[in-house]
Structure formats: C-alpha cells, structure tokens
Coordinates of C-alpha atoms in Angstrom, one line a residue:
Chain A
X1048 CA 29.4 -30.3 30.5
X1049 CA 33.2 -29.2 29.7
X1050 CA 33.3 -25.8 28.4
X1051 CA 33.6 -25.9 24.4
X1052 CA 36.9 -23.9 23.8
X1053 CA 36.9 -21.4 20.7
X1054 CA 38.7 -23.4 17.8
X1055 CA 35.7 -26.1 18.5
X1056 CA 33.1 -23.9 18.0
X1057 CA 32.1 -23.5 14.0
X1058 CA 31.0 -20.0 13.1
X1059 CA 27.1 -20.6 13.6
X1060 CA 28.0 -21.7 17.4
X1061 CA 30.3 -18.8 17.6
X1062 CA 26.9 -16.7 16.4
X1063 CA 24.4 -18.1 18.6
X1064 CA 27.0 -17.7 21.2
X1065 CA 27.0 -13.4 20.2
X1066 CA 23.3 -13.6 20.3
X1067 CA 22.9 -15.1 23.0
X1068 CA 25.1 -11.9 24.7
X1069 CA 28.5 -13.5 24.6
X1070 CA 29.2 -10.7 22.5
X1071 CA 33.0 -11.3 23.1
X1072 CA 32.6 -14.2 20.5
X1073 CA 32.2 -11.3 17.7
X1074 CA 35.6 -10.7 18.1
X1075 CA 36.6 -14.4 16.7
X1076 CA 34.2 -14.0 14.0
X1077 CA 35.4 -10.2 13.1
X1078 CA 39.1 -11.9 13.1
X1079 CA 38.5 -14.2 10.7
X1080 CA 35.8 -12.2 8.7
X1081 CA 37.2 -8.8 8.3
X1082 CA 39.9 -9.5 5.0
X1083 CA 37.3 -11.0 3.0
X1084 CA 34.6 -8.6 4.0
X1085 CA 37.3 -5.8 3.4
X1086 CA 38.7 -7.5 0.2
X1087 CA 34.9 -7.5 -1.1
X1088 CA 34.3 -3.6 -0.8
X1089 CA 37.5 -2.9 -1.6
X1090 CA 37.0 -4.3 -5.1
X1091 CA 33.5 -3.4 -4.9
X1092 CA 34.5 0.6 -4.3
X1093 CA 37.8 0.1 -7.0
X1094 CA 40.4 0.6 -4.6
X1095 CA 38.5 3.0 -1.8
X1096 CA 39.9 2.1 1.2
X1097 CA 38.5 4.5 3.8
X1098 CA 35.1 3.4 2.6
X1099 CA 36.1 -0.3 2.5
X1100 CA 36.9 0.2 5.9
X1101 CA 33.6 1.7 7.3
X1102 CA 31.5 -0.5 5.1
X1103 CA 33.5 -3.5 6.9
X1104 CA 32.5 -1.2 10.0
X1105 CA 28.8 -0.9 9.0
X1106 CA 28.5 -4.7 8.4
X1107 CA 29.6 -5.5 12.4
X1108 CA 27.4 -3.0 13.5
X1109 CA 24.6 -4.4 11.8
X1110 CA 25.6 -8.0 12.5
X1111 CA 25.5 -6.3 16.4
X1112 CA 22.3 -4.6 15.4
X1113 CA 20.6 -7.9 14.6
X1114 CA 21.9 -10.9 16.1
X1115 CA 19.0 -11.7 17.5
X1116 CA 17.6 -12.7 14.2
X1117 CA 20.3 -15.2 13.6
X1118 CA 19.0 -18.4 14.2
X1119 CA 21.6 -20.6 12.5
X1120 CA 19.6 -22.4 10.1
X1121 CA 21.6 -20.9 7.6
X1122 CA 25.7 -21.2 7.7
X1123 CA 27.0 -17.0 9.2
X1124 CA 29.0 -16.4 6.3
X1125 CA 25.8 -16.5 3.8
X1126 CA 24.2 -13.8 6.4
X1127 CA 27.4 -12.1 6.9
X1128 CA 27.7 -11.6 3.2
X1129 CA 23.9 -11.0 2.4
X1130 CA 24.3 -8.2 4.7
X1131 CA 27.6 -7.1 3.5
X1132 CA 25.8 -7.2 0.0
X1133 CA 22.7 -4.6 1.4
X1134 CA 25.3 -2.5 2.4
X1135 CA 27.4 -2.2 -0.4
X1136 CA 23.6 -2.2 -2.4
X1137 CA 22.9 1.2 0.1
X1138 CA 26.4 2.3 -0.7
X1139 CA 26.3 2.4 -4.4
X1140 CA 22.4 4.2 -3.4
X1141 CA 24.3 6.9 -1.8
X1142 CA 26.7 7.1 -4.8
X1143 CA 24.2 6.9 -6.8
X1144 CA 26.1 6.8 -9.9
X1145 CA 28.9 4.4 -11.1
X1146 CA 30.8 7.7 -12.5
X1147 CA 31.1 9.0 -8.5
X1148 CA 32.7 5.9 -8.3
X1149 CA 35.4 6.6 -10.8
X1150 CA 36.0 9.9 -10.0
X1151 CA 36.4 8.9 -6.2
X1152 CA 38.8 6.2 -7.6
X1153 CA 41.0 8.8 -9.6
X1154 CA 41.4 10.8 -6.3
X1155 CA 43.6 11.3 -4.5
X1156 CA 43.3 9.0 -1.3
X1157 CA 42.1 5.9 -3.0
X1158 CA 44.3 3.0 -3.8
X1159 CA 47.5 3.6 -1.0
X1160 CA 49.5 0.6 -1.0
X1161 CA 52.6 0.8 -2.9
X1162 CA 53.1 -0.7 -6.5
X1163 CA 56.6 -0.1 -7.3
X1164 CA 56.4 -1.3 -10.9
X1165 CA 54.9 1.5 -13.7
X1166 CA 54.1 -1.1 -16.0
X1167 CA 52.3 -2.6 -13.0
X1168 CA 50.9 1.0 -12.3
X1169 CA 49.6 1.7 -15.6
X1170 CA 47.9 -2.2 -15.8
X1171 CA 46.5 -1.4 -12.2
X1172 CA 45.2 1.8 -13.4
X1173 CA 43.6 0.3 -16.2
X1174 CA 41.9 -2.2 -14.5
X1175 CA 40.2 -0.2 -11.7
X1176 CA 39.4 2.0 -14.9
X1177 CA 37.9 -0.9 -17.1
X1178 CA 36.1 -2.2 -13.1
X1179 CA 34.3 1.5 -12.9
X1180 CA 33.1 1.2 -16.4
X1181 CA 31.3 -2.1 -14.9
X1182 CA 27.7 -2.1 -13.2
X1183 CA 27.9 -2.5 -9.9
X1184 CA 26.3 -6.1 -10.0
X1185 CA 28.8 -7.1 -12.5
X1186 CA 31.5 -6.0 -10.5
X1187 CA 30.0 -7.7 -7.3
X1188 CA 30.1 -11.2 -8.7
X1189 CA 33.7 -10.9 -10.0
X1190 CA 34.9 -10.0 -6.4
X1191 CA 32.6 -12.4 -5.0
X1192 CA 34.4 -15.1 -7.1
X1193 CA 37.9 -13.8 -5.7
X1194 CA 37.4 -14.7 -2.2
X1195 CA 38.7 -17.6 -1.5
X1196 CA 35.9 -18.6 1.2
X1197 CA 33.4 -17.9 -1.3
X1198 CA 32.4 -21.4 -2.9
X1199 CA 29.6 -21.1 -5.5
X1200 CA 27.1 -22.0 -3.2
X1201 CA 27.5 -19.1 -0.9
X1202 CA 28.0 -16.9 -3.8
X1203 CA 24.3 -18.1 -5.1
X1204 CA 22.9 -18.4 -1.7
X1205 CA 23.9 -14.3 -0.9
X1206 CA 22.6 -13.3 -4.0
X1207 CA 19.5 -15.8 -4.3
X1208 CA 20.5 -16.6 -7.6
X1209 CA 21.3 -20.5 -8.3
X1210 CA 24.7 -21.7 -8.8
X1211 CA 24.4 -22.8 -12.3
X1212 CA 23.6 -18.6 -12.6
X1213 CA 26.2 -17.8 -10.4
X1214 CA 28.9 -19.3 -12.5
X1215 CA 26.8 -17.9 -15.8
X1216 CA 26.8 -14.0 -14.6
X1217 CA 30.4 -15.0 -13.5
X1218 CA 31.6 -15.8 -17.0
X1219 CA 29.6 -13.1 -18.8
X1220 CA 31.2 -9.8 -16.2
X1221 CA 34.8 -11.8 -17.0
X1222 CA 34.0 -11.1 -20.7
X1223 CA 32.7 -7.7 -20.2
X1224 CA 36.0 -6.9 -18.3
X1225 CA 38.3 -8.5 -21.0
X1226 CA 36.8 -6.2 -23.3
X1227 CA 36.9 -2.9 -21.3
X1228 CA 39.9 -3.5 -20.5
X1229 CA 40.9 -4.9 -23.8
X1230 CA 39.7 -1.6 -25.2
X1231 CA 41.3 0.9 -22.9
X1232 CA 44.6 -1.1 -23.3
X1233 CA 44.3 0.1 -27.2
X1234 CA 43.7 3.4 -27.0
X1235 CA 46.2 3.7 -24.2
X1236 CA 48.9 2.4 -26.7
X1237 CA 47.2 4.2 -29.4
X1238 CA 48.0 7.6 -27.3
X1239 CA 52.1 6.3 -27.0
Chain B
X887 CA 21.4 -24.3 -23.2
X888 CA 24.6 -25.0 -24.5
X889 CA 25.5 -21.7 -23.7
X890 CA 24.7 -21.7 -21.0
X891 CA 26.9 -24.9 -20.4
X892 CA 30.0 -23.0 -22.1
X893 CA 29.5 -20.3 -19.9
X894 CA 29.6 -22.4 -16.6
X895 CA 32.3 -24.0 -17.7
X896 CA 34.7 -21.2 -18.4
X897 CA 33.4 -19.8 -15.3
X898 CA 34.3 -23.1 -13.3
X899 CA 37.8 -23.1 -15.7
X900 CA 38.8 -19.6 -13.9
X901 CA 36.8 -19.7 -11.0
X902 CA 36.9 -23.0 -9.8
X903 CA 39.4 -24.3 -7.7
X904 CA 40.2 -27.4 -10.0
X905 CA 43.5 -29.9 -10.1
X906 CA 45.1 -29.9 -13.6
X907 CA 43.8 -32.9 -14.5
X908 CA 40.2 -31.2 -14.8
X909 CA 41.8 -28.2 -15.9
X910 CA 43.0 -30.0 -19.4
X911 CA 39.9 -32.1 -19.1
X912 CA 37.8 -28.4 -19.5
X913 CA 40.1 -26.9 -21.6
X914 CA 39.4 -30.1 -24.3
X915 CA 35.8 -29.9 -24.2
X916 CA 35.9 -26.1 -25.0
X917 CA 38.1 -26.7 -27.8
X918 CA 36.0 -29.4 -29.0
X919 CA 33.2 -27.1 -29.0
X920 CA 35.1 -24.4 -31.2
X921 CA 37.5 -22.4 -28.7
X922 CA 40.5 -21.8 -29.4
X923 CA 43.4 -21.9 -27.2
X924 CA 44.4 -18.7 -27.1
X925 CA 40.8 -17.4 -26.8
X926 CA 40.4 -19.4 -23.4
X927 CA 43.7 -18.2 -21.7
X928 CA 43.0 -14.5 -22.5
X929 CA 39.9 -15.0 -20.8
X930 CA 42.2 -16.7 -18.0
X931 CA 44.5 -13.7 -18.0
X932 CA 41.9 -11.3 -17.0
X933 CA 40.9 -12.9 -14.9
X934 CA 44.4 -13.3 -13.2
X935 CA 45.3 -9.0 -13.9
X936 CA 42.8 -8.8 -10.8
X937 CA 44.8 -11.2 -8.7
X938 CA 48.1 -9.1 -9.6
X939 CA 46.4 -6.5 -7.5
X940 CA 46.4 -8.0 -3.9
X941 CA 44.2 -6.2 -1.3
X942 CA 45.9 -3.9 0.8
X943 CA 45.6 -4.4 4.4
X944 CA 43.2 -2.4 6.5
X945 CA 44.4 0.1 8.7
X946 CA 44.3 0.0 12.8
X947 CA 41.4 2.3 12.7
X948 CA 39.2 -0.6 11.4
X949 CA 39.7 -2.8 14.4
X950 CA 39.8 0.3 17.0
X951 CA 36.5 1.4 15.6
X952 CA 35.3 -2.4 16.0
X953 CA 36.5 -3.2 19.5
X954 CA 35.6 -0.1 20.6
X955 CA 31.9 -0.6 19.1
X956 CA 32.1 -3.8 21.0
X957 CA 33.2 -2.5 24.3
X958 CA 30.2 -0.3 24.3
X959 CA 28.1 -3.2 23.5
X960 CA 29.1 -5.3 26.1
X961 CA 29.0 -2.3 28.7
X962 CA 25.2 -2.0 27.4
X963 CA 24.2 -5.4 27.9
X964 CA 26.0 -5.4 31.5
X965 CA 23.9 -2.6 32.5
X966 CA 20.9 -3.4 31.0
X967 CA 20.8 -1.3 28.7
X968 CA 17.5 -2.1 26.9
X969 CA 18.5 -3.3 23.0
X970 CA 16.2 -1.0 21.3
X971 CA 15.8 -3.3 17.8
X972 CA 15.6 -6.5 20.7
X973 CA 13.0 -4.4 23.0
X974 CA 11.1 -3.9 19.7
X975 CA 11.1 -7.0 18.5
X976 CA 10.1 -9.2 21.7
X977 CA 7.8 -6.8 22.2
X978 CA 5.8 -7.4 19.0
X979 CA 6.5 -11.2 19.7
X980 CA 4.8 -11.2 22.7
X981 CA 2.1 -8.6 22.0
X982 CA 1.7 -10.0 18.6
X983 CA -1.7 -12.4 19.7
X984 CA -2.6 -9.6 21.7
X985 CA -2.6 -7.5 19.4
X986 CA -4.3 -9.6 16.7
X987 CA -7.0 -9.8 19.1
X988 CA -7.1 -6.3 20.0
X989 CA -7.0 -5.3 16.3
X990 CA -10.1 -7.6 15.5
X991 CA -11.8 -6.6 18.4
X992 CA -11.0 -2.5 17.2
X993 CA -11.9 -3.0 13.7
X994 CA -15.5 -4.6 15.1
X995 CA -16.3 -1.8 17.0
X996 CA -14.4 0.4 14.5
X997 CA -17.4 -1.4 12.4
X998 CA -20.0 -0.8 14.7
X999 CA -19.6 2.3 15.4
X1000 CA -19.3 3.7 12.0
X1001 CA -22.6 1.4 10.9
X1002 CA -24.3 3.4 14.4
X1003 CA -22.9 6.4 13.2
X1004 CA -24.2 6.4 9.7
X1005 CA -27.5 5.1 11.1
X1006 CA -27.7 7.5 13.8
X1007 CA -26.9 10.8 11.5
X1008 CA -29.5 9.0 8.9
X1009 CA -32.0 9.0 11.8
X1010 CA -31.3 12.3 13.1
X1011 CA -31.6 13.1 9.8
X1012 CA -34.8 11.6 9.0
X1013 CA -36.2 13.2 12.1
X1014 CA -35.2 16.5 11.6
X1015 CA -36.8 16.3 8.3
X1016 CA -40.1 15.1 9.5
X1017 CA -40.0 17.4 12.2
X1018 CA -39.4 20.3 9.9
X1019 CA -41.2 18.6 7.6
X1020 CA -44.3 18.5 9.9
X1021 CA -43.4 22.5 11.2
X1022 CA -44.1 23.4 7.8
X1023 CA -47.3 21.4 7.6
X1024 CA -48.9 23.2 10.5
X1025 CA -47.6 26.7 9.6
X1026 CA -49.2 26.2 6.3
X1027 CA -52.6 24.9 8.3
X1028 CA -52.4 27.8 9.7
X1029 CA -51.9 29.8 7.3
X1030 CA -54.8 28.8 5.3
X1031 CA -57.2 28.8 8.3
X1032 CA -56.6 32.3 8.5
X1033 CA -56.9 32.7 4.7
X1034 CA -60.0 31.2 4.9
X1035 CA -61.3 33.6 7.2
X1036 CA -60.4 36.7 4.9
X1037 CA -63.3 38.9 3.5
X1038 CA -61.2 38.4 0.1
X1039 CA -62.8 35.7 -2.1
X1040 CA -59.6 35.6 -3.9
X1041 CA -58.0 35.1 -0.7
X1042 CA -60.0 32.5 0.4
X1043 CA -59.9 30.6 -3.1
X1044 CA -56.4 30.6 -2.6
X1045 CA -56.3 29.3 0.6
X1046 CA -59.0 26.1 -0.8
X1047 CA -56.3 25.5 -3.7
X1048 CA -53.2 25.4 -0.7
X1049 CA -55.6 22.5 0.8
X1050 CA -55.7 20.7 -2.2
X1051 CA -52.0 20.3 -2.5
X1052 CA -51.8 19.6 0.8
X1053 CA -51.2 15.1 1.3
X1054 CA -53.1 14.8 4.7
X1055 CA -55.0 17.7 6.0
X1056 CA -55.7 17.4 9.9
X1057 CA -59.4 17.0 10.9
X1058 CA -59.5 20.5 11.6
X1059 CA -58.8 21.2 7.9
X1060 CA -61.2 19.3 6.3
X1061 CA -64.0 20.8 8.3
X1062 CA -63.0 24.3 7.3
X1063 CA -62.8 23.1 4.4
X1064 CA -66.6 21.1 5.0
X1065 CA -67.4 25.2 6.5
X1066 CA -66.7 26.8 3.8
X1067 CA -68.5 24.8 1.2
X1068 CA -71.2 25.0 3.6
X1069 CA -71.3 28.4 3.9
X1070 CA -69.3 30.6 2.4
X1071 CA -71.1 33.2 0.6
X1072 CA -69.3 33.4 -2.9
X1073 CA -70.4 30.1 -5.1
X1074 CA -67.0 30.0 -6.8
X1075 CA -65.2 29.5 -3.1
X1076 CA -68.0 26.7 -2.4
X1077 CA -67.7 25.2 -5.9
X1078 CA -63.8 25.0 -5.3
X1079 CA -64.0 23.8 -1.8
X1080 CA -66.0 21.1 -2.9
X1081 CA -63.3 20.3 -5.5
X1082 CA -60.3 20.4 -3.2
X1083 CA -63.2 18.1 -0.7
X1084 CA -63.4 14.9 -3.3
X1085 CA -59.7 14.8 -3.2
X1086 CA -59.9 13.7 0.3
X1087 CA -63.4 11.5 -0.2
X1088 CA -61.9 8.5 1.3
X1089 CA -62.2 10.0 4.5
X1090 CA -65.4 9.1 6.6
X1091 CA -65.3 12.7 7.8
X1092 CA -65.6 13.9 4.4
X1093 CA -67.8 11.6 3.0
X1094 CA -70.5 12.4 5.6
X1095 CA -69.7 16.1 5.1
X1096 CA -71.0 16.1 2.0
X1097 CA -74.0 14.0 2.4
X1098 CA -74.8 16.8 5.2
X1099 CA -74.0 19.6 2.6
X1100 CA -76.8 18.4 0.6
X1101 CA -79.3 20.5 3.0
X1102 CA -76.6 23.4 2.8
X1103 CA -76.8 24.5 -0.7
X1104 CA -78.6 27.0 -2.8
X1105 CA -76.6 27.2 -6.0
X1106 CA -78.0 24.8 -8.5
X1107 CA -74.4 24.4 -10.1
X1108 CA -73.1 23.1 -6.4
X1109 CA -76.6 20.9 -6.1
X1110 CA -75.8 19.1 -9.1
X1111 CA -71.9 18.7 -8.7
X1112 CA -72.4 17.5 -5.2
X1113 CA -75.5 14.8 -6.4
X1114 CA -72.8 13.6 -9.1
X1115 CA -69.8 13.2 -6.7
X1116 CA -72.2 11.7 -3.8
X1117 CA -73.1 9.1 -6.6
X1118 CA -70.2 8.8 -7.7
X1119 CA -69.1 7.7 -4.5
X1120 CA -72.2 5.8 -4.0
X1121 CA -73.1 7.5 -0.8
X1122 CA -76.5 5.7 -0.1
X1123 CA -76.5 8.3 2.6
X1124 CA -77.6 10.5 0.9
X1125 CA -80.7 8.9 -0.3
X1126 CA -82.6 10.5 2.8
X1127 CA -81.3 13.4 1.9
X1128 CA -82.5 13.3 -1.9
X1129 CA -85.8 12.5 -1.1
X1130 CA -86.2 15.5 1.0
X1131 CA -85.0 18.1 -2.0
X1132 CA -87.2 16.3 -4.3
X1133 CA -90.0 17.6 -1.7
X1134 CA -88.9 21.0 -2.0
X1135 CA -91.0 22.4 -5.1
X1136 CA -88.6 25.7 -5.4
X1137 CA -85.5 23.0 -6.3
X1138 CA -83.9 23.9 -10.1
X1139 CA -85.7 21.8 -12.9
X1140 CA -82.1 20.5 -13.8
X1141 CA -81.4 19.7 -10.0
X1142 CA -84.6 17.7 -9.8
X1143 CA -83.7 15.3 -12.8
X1144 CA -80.2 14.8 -11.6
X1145 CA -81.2 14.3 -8.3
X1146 CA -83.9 11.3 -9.6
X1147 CA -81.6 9.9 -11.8
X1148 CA -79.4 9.4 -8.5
X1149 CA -81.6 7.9 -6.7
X1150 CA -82.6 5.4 -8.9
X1151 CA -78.7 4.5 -8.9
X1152 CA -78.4 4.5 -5.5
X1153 CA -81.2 2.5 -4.6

C-alpha cells in the first residue's frame, strides 16, 4: 500500500494517525489549528494575549492528553473546539468574574499589536470595553461566528446547541453588543 | 416563531457567508417584515467594528512551548514511557468484566456476611441472654431453697411468694415447695405454699403432691382449701384419700361436709 502523503490525509486521519503514536502528525494539525484556536481566546479573553497563548497551549496538551479517545466518528475540529470551549469554560472559572476580565484587559500587557490610528484606538478600546460588559457565553458565540472555519454546524455541534439556535444566540449577543457599545460611544462623546 | 425566523436571518445576513444576490434577497424580506434599512446595516456595522480589529499574531513562545511539549511526547512513547491517562484507561477496559464480576461476587459476600453477622451477634445475643437469663434462674433457686430453710416464717413466706413469680420452677423446687406445705410448722407458710402450688397444678408432680398432702395436714383451713383445689382439679386421686379422713372421727365438722360434698363430685 503506497504511503498516504500529508496533504491527503483529512484532519480525522491526521488524528487517528496521533493516536495511534504518530504524534509527529500533531504538528500538521497544530499548524493549521493554532490561529483559529488563538483568534477564539483571544476574543474570548478581550485582547489577553499571554493567556490566549497558553490556553492555545492547554488545548494541545489536552488534545495529547486524550487522543486515545478520539475515535473519528466525529470531524477533529468539533473536538478540537469542544475542548477549546472546556478550557476557556475553566478559564473564565478561574477568573471567576467577567470584571477580572476587564480589569486584566485595561492592563497593561494586554492588547500589543500596534494600531496607529486614535480614532481606531479609541473604537478599539470601546469595543473590548462594550465585549467585557458581555457574559462570557455571549461573547463566545460572537467569536465563534468570526472564524472563518467555523460553519454553523460546528458552531452548534461544540456547543450542543442546534443551528437554528446557533444563529438565534448569534443575532441576540450582536444586538447586545450594538447596544453596549452604542451606549459607551454616547457617553464617550458626551465626556468631549 | 417569527422571531425566531428574523433572528436567524439577520444572523445568516452578517454571519453567513452569502453572494449578493442572497444578500439583497435577505435584506428585502427584512424590510418587508418592518426593518428599516438603516436599522439592518448598523447591526452589520457592529458586526464589522470586530473585524477592524484583526488578531494579532502569536508569539514564538507558543510554538516553542508546543514542539517542545511534543518532543517530550514522542521521547515518552519511544521509551515506553507508560501514558498514565492510556494505562488507566485500558486498564479499566480490560478489567472492566472483571471487575463487574468481582464487584457482584463482593457485594454477595459483602451480603452474606453482614446477614451472618447480624444473625450471629443476634444469636450471641440471644444466648447470652438465656444463659444469664438461666444464671439468674438458679441463683434465685437457690436463694429460696435456703430461705426456705430459715427459722424466720417471714423468711420462709417470702421465699414461697419468690416461687410463685417464678415461670418454671425445677423439680427440685416444687418439692420444697410440696415440703413445706407438708410440713412446715407455721399454717400461714403451708396455706401460702399451697397457693404458690396450684400455680404450677398442671404439673404431674404437683398434682400428685397434693393428693399425697391430704394425709399431711392438721389445719382445718389447709384441709378444706386443699379438698376445693383437688376438686377443682378433679383429682379422682384423691378419692382414696377422702374416704380415709372421712374415717377419722377427730376430722373438723366443716372438713367432713366439704370433704363429702367432694366426693360425691368426684365420683
């Protein structure tokens, strides 16, 4: 049987492949894996990207942790993202409160890359603001919707919701954003 | 429901990855269901304020930390380094019939031994009790065959009203008992132990105790309770016995006519 180069292999081969102790394989999935993962806390944790980047960190290691229970009846990124959604869920645990999140946000070693722009600044700052003022779950789906390999069906099947909810929740966190941030806009003008 | 409909299909509006064509086609059938224009797109421009923000890129230390965390896990499988979630697990696979069995088997003789337990501390329990319980029967035999030899009356009436408490006097009992109302010198002793006697009448032993009495007494008082109990009891034993008082000519006037009026049941 010729050997099955890499680009053949889907992401559930890949999988079974790092299950099966071809752990090298993890490496393929980890490339193509880690911006969406990171994108996801990132948003999740407004901006934190030291934490983004262990909770990236912590996902692998459980992903290592537990191959064996990967049996590819499922497609790997539903159980790459249900776990990446347990350990955002233990994350916020530890934080315990969405204000830790804000407060972590306004420090000092949160957002780093560069945004030239204040108007830009200010709108970013605002944004992260009106996120933080957001529960958690609310905040989850709106990020969830932003990555791109996110279809609805992944979304619903990570959070065992069903799409038709997915797309609900989806519309009703948009609105609660709008008007956060809506609101925030006003009385930041209201203070020029 | 239609809500939920208008919901979805903002959702799909901002979400969705749709050509233009079913962009305009959404767009219409929110205005149609009383949106306006301006309302859909500022939901649109939220929407958008979070793609203004692109996602920085992670740092080197993300990757080192992975590779590195993969290095080791290769190195661990190469040297066989037991996967302590994997041991775990294949261990309860394998064990897991095992240990169904094993767990049915322990809760049976977790079963049986508790049910042995409980029965044995009940019978140990019962035991001890009829062993104490038949300790304190004999020290109080005792006891009140060596009241019943005291010079005391009092002491010996006592002793006859311990016996007639008593459930089931041994043998020895009842004829100490039988002694006493044979022969005991104080009539209020014999009159008592007589008493504390019919208590006990369905015993052979007793019964022909007090036919044998008969011959034993004195006290007019005891001749004529005895002749009402023997009758009572209808002791045709005594009949021989009757006969042979009603030959005395020194028996009681009162005893006499008791004693015929007995025999005439008896016969």
């Amino acid at each position: 049987m010729p050997a099955l180069k890499n680009r053949d292999l889907s992401d559930n081969e890949l999988m079974i492949l790092v299950a099966a102790g071809d752990t090298d394989k993890l490496g393929i999935l980890y490339e193509k894996y880690k911006m969406p993962l990171f994108t996801y806390f990132f948003r999740l944790t407004l901006g934190d990207k030291h934490a983004s980047e262990d909770l990236v960190h912590t996902v692998f290691y459980r992903v290592i942790k537990y191959r064996k229970t990967f049996t590819g009846t499922g497609d790997f990124i539903n159980w790459v993202f249900r776990i990446a959604h347990n350990t955002g869920i233990d994350h916020n645990r530890r934080l315990k409160h969405a204000d830790s999140y804000r407060n972590e946000v306004m420090g000092v070693d949160t957002v780093v890359y560069e945004v030239p722009d204040i108007e830009k600044n200010e709108r970013r700052e605002l944004l992260y603001k009106a996120l933080g003022e957001m529960k958690a779950e609310d905040r989850e789906i709106l990020t969830m919707g932003k990555i791109d390999c996110l279809k609805y069906t992944e979304i619903a099947n990570i959070l065992k919701i069903s799409e038709s909810n997915v797309k609900i929740r989806m519309f009703r966190a948009l609105k609660k954003l709008k008007d956060i941030y809506n609101n925030l806009e006003k009385d930041s003008y209201g203070k020029v | 429901m239609e809500k939920y409909d208008f919901d979805e299909r903002l959702s799909q509006l901002i979400y969705g990855d749709l050509s233009p064509d079913e962009k305009s086609r959404i767009i219409a059938g929110l205005k149609v269901d009383g949106m306006t224009e301006e309302e859909i797109m500022s939901y649109v421009s939220v929407a958008g304020i979070l793609d203004e923000y692109p996602v920085p890129d992670p740092s080197e230390r993300m990757d080192r930390r992975f590779y590195a965390m993969l290095g080791e896990e290769k190195k661990k499988i190469l040297l066989g380094s037991p996967d302590r979630y994997e041991s775990k697990r294949s261990f309860f696979l394998s064990a897991w019939p095992l240990m169904k069995i094993a767990a049915g088997i322990a809760l049976f003789i977790l079963g049986f031994a508790t049910a042995s337990w409980i029965n044995r501390t009940s019978q140990r329990n019962q035991n001890q009790m009829a062993q104490l319980s038949g300790e304190v029967k004999q020290l109080k035999e005792t006891l009140v065959m060596s009241m019943m030899q005291q010079s005391s009356p009092v002491e010996r009436i006592k002793a006859v009203n311990m016996i007639s408490n008593m459930d089931d006097p041994e043998s020895r009992v009842i004829s100490s008992l039988l002694n006493v109302l044979n022969h005991d010198n104080n009539d209020n002793v014999r009159l008592l132990a007589l008493e504390a006697l019919i208590r006990y009448s369905g015993i052979k032993q007793v019964r022909d105790g007090l036919v044998t009495s008969l011959s034993h007494q004195t006290s007019p008082l005891i001749q004529m309770r005895l002749t009402d109990v023997l009758v009572a009891l209808h002791e045709t034993k005594a009949l021989p016995e009757f006969r042979k008082m009603l030959n005395d000519e020194s028996l009681n006037y009162s005893v006499r006519g008791k004693i015929n009026k007995a025999v005439v049941i008896l016969l």
